[in-house]
CSV table of C-alpha atoms and ligand atoms in Angstrom, one decimal:
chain,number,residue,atom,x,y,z
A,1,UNK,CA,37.9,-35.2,8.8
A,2,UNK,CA,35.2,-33.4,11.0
A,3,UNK,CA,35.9,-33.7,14.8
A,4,UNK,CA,32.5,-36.4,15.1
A,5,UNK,CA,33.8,-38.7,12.3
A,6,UNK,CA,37.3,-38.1,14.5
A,7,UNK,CA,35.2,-39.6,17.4
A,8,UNK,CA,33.6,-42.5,15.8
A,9,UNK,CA,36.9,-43.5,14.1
A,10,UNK,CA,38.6,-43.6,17.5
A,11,UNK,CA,35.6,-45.1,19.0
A,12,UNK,CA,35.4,-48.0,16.5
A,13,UNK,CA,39.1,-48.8,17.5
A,14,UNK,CA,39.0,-48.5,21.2
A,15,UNK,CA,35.9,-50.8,20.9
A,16,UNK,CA,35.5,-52.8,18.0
A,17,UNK,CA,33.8,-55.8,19.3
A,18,UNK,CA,31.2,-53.3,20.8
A,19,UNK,CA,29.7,-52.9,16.9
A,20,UNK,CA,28.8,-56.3,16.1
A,21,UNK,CA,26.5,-56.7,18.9
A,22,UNK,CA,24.6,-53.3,18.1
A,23,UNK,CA,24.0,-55.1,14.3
A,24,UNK,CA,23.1,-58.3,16.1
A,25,UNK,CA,20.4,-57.1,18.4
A,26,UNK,CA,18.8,-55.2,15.6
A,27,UNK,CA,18.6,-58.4,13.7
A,28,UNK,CA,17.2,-60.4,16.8
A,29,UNK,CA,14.4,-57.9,18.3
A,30,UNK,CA,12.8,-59.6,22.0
A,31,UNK,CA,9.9,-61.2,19.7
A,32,UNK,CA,12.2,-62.9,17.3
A,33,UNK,CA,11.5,-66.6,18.1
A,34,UNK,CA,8.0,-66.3,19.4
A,35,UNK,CA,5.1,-69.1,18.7
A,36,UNK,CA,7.6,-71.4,16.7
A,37,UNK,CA,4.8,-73.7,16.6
A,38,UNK,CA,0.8,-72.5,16.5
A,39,UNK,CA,-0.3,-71.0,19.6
A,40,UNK,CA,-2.3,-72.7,22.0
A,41,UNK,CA,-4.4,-71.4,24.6
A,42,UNK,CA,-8.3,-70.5,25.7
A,43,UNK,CA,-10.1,-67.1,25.1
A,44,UNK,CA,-13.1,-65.6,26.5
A,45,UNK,CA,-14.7,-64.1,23.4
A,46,UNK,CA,-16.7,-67.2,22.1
A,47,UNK,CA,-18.2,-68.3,25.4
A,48,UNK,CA,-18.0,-64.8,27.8
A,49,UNK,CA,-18.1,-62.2,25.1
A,50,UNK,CA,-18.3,-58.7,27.0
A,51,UNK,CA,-19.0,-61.3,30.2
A,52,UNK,CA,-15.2,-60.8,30.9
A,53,UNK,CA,-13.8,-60.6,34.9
A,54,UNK,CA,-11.0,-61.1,37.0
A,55,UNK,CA,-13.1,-63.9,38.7
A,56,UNK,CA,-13.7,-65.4,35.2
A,57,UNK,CA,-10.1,-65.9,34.3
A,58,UNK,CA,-8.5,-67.3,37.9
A,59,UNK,CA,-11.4,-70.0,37.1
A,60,UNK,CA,-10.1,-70.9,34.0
A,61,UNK,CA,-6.8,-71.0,34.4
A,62,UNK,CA,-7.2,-72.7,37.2
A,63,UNK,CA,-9.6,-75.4,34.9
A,64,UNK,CA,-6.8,-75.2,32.3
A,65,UNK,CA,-4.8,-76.8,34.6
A,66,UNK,CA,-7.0,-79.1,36.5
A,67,UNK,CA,-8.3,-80.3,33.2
A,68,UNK,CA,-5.4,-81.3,31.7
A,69,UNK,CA,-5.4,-78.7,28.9
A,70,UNK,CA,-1.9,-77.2,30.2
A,71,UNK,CA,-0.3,-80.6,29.8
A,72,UNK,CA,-1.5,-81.2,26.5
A,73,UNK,CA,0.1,-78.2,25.5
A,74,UNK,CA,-2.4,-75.1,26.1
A,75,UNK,CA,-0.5,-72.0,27.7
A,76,UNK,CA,-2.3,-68.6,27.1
A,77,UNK,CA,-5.2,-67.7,28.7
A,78,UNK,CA,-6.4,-64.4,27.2
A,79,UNK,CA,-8.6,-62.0,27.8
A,80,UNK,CA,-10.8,-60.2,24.9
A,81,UNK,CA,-13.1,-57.4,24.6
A,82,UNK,CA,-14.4,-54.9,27.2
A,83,UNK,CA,-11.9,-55.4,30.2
A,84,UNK,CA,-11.1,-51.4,29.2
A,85,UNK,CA,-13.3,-48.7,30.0
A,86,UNK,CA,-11.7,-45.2,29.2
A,87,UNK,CA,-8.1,-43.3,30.2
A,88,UNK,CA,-7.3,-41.9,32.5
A,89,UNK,CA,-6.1,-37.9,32.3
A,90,UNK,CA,-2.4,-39.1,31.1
A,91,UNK,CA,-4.5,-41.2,28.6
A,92,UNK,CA,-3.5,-44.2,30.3
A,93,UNK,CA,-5.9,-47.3,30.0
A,94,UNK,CA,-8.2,-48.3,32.3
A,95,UNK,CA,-9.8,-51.5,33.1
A,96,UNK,CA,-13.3,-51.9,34.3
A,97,UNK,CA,-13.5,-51.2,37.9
A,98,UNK,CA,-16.0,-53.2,38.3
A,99,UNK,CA,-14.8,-56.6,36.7
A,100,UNK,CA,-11.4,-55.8,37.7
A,101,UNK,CA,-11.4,-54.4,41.3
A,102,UNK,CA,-7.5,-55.3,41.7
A,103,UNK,CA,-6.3,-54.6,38.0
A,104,UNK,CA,-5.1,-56.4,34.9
A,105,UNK,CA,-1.5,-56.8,36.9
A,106,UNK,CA,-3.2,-59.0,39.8
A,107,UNK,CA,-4.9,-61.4,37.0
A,108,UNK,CA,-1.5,-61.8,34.9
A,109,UNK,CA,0.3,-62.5,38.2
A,110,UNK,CA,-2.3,-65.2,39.1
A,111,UNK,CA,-2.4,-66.6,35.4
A,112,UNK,CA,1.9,-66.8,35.8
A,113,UNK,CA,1.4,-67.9,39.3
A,114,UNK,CA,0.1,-71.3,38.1
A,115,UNK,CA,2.4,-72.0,35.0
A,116,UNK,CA,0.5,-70.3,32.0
A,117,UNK,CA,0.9,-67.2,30.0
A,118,UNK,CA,-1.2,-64.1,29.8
A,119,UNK,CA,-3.2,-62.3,26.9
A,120,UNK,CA,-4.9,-59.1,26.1
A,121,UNK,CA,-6.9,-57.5,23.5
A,122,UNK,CA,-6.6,-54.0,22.1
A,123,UNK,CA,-7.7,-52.8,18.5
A,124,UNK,CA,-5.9,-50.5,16.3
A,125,UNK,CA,-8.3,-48.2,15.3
A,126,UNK,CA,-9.7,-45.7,17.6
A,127,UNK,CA,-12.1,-48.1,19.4
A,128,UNK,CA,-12.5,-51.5,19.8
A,129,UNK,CA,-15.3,-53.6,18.0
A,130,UNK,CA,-17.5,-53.6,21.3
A,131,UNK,CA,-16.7,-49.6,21.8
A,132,UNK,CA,-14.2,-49.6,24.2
A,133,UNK,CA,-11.4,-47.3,23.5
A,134,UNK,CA,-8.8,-48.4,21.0
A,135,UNK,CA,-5.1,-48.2,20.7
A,136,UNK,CA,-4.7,-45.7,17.9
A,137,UNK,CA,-2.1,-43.0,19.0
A,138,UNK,CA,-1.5,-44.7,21.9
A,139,UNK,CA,0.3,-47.5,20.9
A,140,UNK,CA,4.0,-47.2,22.3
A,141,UNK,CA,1.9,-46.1,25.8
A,142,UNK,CA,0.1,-48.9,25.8
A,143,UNK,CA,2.7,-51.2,24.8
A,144,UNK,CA,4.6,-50.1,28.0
A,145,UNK,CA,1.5,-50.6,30.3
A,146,UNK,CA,0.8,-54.2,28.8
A,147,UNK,CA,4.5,-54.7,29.3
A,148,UNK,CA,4.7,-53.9,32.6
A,149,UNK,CA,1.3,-55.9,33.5
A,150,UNK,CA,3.5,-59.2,32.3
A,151,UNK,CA,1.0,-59.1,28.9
A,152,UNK,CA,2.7,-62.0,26.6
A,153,UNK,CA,0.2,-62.3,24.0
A,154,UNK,CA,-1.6,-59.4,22.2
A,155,UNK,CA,-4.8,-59.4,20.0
A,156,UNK,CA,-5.5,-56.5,18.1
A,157,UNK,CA,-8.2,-56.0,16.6
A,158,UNK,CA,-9.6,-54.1,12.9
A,159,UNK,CA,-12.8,-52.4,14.0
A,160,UNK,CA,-12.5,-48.6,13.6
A,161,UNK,CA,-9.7,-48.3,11.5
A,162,UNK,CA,-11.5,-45.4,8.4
A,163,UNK,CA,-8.5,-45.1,6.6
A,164,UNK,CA,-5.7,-46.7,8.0
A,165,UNK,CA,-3.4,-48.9,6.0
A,166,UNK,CA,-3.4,-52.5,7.7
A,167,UNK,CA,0.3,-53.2,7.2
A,168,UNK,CA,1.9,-50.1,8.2
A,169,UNK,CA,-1.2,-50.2,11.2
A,170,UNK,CA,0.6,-53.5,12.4
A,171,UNK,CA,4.0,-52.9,11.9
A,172,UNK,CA,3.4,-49.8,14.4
A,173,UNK,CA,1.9,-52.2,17.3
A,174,UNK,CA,5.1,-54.8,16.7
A,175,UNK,CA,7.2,-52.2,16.7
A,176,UNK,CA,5.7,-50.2,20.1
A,177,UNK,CA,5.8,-54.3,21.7
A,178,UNK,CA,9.6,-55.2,21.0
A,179,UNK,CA,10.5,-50.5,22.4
A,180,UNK,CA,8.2,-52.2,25.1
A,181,UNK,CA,11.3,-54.7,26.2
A,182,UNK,CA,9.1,-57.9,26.8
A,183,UNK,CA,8.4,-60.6,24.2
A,184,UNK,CA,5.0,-60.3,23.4
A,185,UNK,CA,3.1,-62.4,20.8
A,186,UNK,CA,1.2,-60.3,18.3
A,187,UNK,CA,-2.2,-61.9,16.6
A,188,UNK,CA,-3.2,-59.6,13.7
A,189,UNK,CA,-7.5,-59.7,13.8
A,190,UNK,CA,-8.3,-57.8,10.6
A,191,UNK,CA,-10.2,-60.7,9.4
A,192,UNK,CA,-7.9,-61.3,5.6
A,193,UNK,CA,-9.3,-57.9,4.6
A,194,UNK,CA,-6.3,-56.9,3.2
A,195,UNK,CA,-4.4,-60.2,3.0
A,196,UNK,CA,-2.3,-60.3,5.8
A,197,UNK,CA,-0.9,-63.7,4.8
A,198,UNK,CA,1.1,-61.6,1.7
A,199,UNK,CA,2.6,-59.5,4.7
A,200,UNK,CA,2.1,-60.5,8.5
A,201,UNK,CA,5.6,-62.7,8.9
A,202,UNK,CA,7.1,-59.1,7.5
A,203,UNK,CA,5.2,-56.7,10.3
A,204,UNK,CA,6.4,-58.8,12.7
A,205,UNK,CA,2.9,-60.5,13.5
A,206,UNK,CA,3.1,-64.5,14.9
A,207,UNK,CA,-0.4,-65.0,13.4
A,208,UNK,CA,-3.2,-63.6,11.9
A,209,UNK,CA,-7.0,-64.2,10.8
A,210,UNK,CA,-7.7,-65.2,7.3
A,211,UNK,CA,-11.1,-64.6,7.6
A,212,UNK,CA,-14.0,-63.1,9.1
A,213,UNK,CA,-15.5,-64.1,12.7
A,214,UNK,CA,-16.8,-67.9,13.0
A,215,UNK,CA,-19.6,-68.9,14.5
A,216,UNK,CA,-20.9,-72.3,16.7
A,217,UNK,CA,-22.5,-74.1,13.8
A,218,UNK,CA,-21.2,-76.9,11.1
A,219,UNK,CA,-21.6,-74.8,8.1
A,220,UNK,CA,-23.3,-71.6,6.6
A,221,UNK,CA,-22.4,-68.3,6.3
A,222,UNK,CA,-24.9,-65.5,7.9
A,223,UNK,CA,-25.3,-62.3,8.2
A,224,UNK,CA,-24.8,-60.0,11.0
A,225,UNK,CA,-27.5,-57.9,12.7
A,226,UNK,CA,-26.9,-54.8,10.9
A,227,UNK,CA,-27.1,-56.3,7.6
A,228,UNK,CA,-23.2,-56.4,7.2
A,229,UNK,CA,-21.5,-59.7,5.7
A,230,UNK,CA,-20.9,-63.0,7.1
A,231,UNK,CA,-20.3,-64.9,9.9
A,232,UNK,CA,-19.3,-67.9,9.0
A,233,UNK,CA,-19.9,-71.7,10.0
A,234,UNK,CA,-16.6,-74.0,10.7
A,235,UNK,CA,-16.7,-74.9,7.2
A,236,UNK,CA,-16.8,-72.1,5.6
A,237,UNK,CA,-13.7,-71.0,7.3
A,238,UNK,CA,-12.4,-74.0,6.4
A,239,UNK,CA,-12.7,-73.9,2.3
A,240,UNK,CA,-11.6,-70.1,2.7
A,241,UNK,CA,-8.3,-71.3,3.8
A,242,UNK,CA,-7.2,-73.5,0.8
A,243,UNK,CA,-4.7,-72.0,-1.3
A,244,UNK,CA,-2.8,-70.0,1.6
A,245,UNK,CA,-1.2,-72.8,3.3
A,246,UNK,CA,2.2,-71.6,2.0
A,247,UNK,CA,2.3,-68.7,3.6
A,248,UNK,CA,2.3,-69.7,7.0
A,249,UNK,CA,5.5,-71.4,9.0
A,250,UNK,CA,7.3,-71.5,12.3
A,251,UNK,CA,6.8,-67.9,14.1
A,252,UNK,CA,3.9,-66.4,11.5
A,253,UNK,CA,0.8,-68.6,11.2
A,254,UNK,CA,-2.6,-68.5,9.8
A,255,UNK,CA,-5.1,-68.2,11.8
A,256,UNK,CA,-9.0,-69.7,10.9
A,257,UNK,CA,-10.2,-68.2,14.0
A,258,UNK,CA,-10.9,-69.3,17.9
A,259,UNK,CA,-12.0,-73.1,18.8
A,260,UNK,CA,-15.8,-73.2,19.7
A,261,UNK,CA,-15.3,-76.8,20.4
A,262,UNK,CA,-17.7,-77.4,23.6
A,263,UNK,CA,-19.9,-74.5,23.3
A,264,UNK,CA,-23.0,-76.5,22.1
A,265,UNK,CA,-24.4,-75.4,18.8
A,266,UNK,CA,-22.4,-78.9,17.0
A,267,UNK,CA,-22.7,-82.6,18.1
A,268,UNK,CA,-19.6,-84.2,19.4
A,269,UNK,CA,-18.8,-85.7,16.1
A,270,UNK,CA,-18.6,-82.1,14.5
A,271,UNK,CA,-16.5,-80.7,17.3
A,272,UNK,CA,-14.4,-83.7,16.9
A,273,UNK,CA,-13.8,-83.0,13.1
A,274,UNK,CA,-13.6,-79.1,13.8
A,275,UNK,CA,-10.7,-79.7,16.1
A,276,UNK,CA,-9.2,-82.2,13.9
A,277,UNK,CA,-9.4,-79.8,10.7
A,278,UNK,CA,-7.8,-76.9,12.6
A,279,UNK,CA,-4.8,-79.5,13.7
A,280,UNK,CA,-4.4,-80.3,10.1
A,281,UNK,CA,-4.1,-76.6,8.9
A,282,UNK,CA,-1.4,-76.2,11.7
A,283,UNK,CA,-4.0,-73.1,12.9
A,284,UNK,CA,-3.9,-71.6,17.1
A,285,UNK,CA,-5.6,-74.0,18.7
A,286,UNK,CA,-7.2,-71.2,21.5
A,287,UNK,CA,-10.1,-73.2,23.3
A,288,UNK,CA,-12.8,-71.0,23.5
A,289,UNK,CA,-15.5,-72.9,26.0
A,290,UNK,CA,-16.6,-72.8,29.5
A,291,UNK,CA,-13.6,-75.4,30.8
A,292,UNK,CA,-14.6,-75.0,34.1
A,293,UNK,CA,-17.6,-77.3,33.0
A,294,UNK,CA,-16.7,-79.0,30.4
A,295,UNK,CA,-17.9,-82.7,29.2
A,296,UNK,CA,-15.1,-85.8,29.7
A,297,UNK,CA,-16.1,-85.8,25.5
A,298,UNK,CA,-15.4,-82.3,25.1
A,299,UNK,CA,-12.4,-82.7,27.1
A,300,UNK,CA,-10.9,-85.9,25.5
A,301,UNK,CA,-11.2,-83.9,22.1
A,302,UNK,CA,-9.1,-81.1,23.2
A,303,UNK,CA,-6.4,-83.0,24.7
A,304,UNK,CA,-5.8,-85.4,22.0
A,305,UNK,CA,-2.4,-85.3,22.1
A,306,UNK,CA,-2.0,-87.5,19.1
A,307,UNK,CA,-3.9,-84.8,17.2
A,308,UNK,CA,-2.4,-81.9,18.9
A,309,UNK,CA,1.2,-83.4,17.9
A,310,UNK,CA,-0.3,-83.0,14.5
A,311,UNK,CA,-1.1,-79.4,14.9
A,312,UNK,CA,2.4,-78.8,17.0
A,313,UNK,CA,4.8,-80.7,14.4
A,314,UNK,CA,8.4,-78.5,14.8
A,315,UNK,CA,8.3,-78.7,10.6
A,316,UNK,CA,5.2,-76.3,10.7
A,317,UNK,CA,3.9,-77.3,7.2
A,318,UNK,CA,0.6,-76.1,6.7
A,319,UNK,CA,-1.9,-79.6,5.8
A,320,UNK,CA,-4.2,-79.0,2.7
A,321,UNK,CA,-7.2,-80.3,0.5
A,322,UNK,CA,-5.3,-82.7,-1.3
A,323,UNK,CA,-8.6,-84.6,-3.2
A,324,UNK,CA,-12.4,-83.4,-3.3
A,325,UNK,CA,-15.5,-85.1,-5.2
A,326,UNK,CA,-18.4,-83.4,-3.7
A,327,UNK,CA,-19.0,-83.5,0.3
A,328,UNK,CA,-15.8,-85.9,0.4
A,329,UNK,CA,-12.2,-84.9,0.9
A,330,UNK,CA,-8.5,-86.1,1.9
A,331,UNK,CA,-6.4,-83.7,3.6
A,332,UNK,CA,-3.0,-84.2,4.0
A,333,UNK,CA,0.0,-82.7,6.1
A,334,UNK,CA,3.5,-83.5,5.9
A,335,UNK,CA,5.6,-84.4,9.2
A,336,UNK,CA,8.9,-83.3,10.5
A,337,UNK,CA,10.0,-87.1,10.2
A,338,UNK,CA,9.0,-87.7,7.1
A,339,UNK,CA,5.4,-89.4,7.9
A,340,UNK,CA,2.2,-87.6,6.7
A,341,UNK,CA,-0.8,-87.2,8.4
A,342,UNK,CA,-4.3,-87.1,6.9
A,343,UNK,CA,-8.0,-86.6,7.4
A,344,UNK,CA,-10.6,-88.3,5.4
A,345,UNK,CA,-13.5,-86.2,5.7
A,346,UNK,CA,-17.2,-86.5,5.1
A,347,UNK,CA,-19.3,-83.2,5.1
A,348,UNK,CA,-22.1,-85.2,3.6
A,349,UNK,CA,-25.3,-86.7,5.5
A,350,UNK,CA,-24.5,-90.3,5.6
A,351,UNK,CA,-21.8,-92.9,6.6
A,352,UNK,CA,-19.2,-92.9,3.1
A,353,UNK,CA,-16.0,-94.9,2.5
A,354,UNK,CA,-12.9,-92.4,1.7
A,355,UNK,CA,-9.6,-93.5,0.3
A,356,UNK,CA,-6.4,-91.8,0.4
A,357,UNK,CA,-4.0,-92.3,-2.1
A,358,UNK,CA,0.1,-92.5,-1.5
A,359,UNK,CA,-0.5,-90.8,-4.9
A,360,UNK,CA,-1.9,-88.0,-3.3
A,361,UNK,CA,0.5,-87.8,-0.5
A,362,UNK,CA,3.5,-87.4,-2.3
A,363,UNK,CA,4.8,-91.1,-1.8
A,364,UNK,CA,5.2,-94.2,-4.5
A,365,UNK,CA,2.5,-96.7,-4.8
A,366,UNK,CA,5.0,-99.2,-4.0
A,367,UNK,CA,5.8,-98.1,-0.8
A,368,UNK,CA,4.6,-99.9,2.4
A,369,UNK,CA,3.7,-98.3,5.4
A,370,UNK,CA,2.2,-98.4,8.4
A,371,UNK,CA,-1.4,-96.5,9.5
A,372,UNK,CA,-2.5,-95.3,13.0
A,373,UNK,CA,-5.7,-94.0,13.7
A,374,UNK,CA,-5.2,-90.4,15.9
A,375,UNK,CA,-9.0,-90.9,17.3
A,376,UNK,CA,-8.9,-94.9,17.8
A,377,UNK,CA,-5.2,-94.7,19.2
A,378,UNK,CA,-4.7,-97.5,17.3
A,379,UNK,CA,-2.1,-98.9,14.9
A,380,UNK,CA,-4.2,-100.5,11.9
A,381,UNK,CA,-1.5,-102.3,10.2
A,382,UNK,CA,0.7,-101.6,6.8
A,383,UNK,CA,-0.7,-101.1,3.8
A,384,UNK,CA,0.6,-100.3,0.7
A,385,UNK,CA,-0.7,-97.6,-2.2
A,386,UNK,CA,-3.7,-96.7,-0.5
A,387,UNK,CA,-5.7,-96.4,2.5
A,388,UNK,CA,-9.4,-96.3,2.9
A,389,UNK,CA,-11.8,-96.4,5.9
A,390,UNK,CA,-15.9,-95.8,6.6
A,391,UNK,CA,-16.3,-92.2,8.3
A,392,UNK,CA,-19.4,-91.4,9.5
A,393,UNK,CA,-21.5,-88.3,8.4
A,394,UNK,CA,-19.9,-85.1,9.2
A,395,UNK,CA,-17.0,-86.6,10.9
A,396,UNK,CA,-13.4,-87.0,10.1
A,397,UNK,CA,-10.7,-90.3,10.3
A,398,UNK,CA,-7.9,-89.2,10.9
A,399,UNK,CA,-4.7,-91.4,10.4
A,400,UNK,CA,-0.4,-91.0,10.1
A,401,UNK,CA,1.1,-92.8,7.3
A,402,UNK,CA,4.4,-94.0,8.5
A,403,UNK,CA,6.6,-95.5,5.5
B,501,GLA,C1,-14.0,-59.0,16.4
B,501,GLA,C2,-13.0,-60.2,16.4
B,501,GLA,C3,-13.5,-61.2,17.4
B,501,GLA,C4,-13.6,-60.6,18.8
B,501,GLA,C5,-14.6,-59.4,18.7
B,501,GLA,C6,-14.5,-58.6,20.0
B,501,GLA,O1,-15.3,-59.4,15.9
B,501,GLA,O2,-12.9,-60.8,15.1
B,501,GLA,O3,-12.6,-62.3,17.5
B,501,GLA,O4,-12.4,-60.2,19.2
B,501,GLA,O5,-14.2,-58.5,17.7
B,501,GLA,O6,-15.4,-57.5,20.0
C-alpha cells in the first residue's frame, strides 16, 4: 500500500460520516431546486430595449409592487441588454457609467430592499446581440461578479457564438454560477437553434427559448432589418411550441419568450388570450411593459390569479393543442388535483361556438363535473361529456373542469 492510499484508508476511518456529505453536495449543487414552477417577473427588453437605467428599474420595482404584480406572484425584475459597456484592465465588467452612476450592486440592493429578486443579462459568445461585450472566457469571472452583486437570475444570450457548441456553451455558465456559491437561475436564449428542450434540464438550465424573438402583434412572422429570418407574432410562437410540452417540468421549463401584454400593438382581447395561452403552456410569465403606467385592463390581465394558478400549478404539466379545425382550437392542461384546465380559442375573425370534449381531456363521457370560467370568475354549473361556450374573435374562454 503506498503511503497516500495509507492516508485515505486512515482518513475514511477517523471520519467516516465526513464522505457521505462530500457525495451529497455534489448531488445537490446551490441551483438544485430553483424555479420549481415557471418563473415570473418583468424585463426591460420589450418596452426599454437599450433604454435600460438604474432610474428605470427602482420605478418598476417599485410599480411591481404598488401594482399588485408582486402579490400575484411576479418576483424578478431583470435587466437586459446594454447595462455593460467594456472591462476594465483585470477584464472585469463594467456597467454604463452613465445609466448606472452607483453600479449594478446599488440597483440589486434596492430591487431586494423591497421584496423581489434581481436579474441580469450576459451572452455567451464574445458579445452580446446589441454589441456590448459578452461572456465568452470570462465566464467563472463573471459569475463571481454577478454573485457578489446579489444577481439571482441570469439570461444569456446566443448572439456571437461562430462555432461554439450550445450545450457544452451552457453547461459552462451553470457550472461558473453554482463555483459562484449563490443560487442563480439560468435562462438559456439561443432561440431552439439547437434544441435545447432535448438538453437544457441536463446543463443545468431552469428554462430556455424555443423559438426566435417575438414581437407586439397577434400573428405573422417578419423579417428582420438585415434580411435575416423571423420575428415572430404571438401565434406563431405559439404553434411552434406544440409537440415539446414533454420536455419541460418543475426546475427546466420552456420558454415561448417575454409577455408584451400592455405594450400596444394588440387589443385587450388579444393580450388577454396571449396571457392566457402562455398560462396554459406553463411558460415564464416575465411582464415586459411600462407598469409604472399601465391600464386597470392591462393590469387586471396580469394579475389574474385564477389564470396565473393555471400557469403556477406545483404538477408543472405542460397544457397542449388537444383539438384543431381551422382558426378553432381546445387546449388543455392537467392539474395537480386532478381537475384540467382548458382554453377554447378562436384565431378566426368572428364570434364561433367551441366545445370541449371530456373525450379530449382524458376523462369519461359519463362523468359530471363542474365548470368555472378563469376570466368571468364564475362557477357555470356541472355538466357532463362536454362543454361549449361563444368566444369572441381572437379571444380565448378559458374554464377548469372539476369532476
Ligand atoms: C436577443 C434576445 C432578446 C433580447 C435581445 C437583446 O434578440 O432573444 O430577448 O435579449 O437579444 O439584445
Amino acid at each position: 500500500m503506498t503511503k497516500q492510499l495509507l492516508f485515505l484508508v486512515a482518513l475514511a476511518l477517523t471520519f467516516p460520516f465526513q464522505f457521505p456529505t462530500v457525495a451529497l453536495a455534489q448531488q445537490n449543487p446551490v441551483s438544485a431546486d430553483l424555479a420549481l414552477t415557471p418563473p415570473m417577473g418583468w424585463n426591460t427588453w420589450n418596452k426599454f430595449a437599450c433604454n435600460v437605467s438604474d432610474e428605470l428599474v427602482r420605478g418598476m420595482s417599485d410599480a411591481m409592487v404598488k401594482s399588485g404584480m408582486k402579490d400575484a406572484g411576479y418576483q424578478y425584475v431583470v435587466i437586459d441588454d446594454c447595462w455593460q459597456v467594456s472591462r476594465d484592465k483585470n477584464a472585469n465588467i463594467v456597467a454604463d457609467p452613465q445609466r448606472f452612476p452607483n453600479g449594478i450592486k446599488t440597483v440589486a440592493d434596492y430591487v431586494h430592499s423591497v421584496g423581489l429578486k434581481f436579474g441580469i443579462y450576459s451572452d455567451a459568445g464574445s458579445k452580446t446581440c446589441a454589441g456590448r461585450p459578452g461572456g465568452l472566457g470570462h465566464e467563472y469571472q463573471d459569475a463571481l461578479m454577478y454573485a457578489s452583486w446579489g444577481v439571482d437570475y441570469l439570461k444569456y444570450d446566443w448572439c456571437n457564438t461562430t462555432t461554439q457548441d450550445a450545450k457544452a456553451s451552457y453547461a459552462n455558465i451553470r457550472a461558473a454560477l453554482d463555483a459562484s456559491g449563490r443560487a442563480i437561475v439560468l435562462s438559456i436564449c439561443e432561440w431552439g437553434k439547437n434544441q435545447p428542450w432535448l438538453w437544457g434540464k441536463e446543463v443545468g438550465g431552469n428554462l430556455w427559448r424555443t423559438t426566435g424573438d417575438i414581437q407586439d402583434r397577434w400573428a405573422g412572422q417578419q423579417k428582420w432589418g438585415d434580411g435575416t429570418c423571423c420575428s415572430n407574432g404571438m401565434l406563431d410562437i405559439v404553434d411552434q411550441q406544440v409537440g415539446i410540452g414533454s420536455y419541460a417540468g418543475p426546475g427546466h421549463w420552456n420558454d415561448p419568450d417575454m409577455l408584451e401584454v400592455g405594450n400596444g400593438g394588440m387589443t385587450t382581447t388579444e393580450y388577454r388570450s396571449h396571457f392566457t395561452l402562455w398560462a396554459i403552456l406553463t411558460a415564464p410569465l416575465i411582464a415586459g411593459n411600462d407598469l409604472r403606467s399601465m391600464t386597470p385592463e392591462i393590469r387586471d390581465i396580469l394579475t389574474n390569479k385564477e389564470v396565473i394558478a393555471v400557469d403556477q400549478d406545483p404538477l408543472g404539466r405542460e397544457g397542449r393543442r388537444v383539438w384543431k379545425d381551422g382558426d378553432l382550437e381546445v387546449w388543455g392542461k392537467q392539474m395537480q388535483d386532478g381537475s384540467r384546465a382548458v382554453i377554447l380559442l378562436n384565431r378566426g375573425s368572428s364570434s364561433q361556438e367551441i366545445t370541449v370534449t371530456w373525450e379530449q381531456m382524458g376523462y369519461p363521457n359519463h362523468l359530471s363535473a363542474a365548470v368555472r370560467d378563469l376570466w368571468a370568475h364564475k362557477d357555470l354549473g356541472k355538466f357532463t361529456g362536454k362543454f361549449s361556450a361563444p368566444v369572441e374573435s381572437h379571444g380565448v374562454v378559458m374554464v377548469t373542469i372539476r369532476p
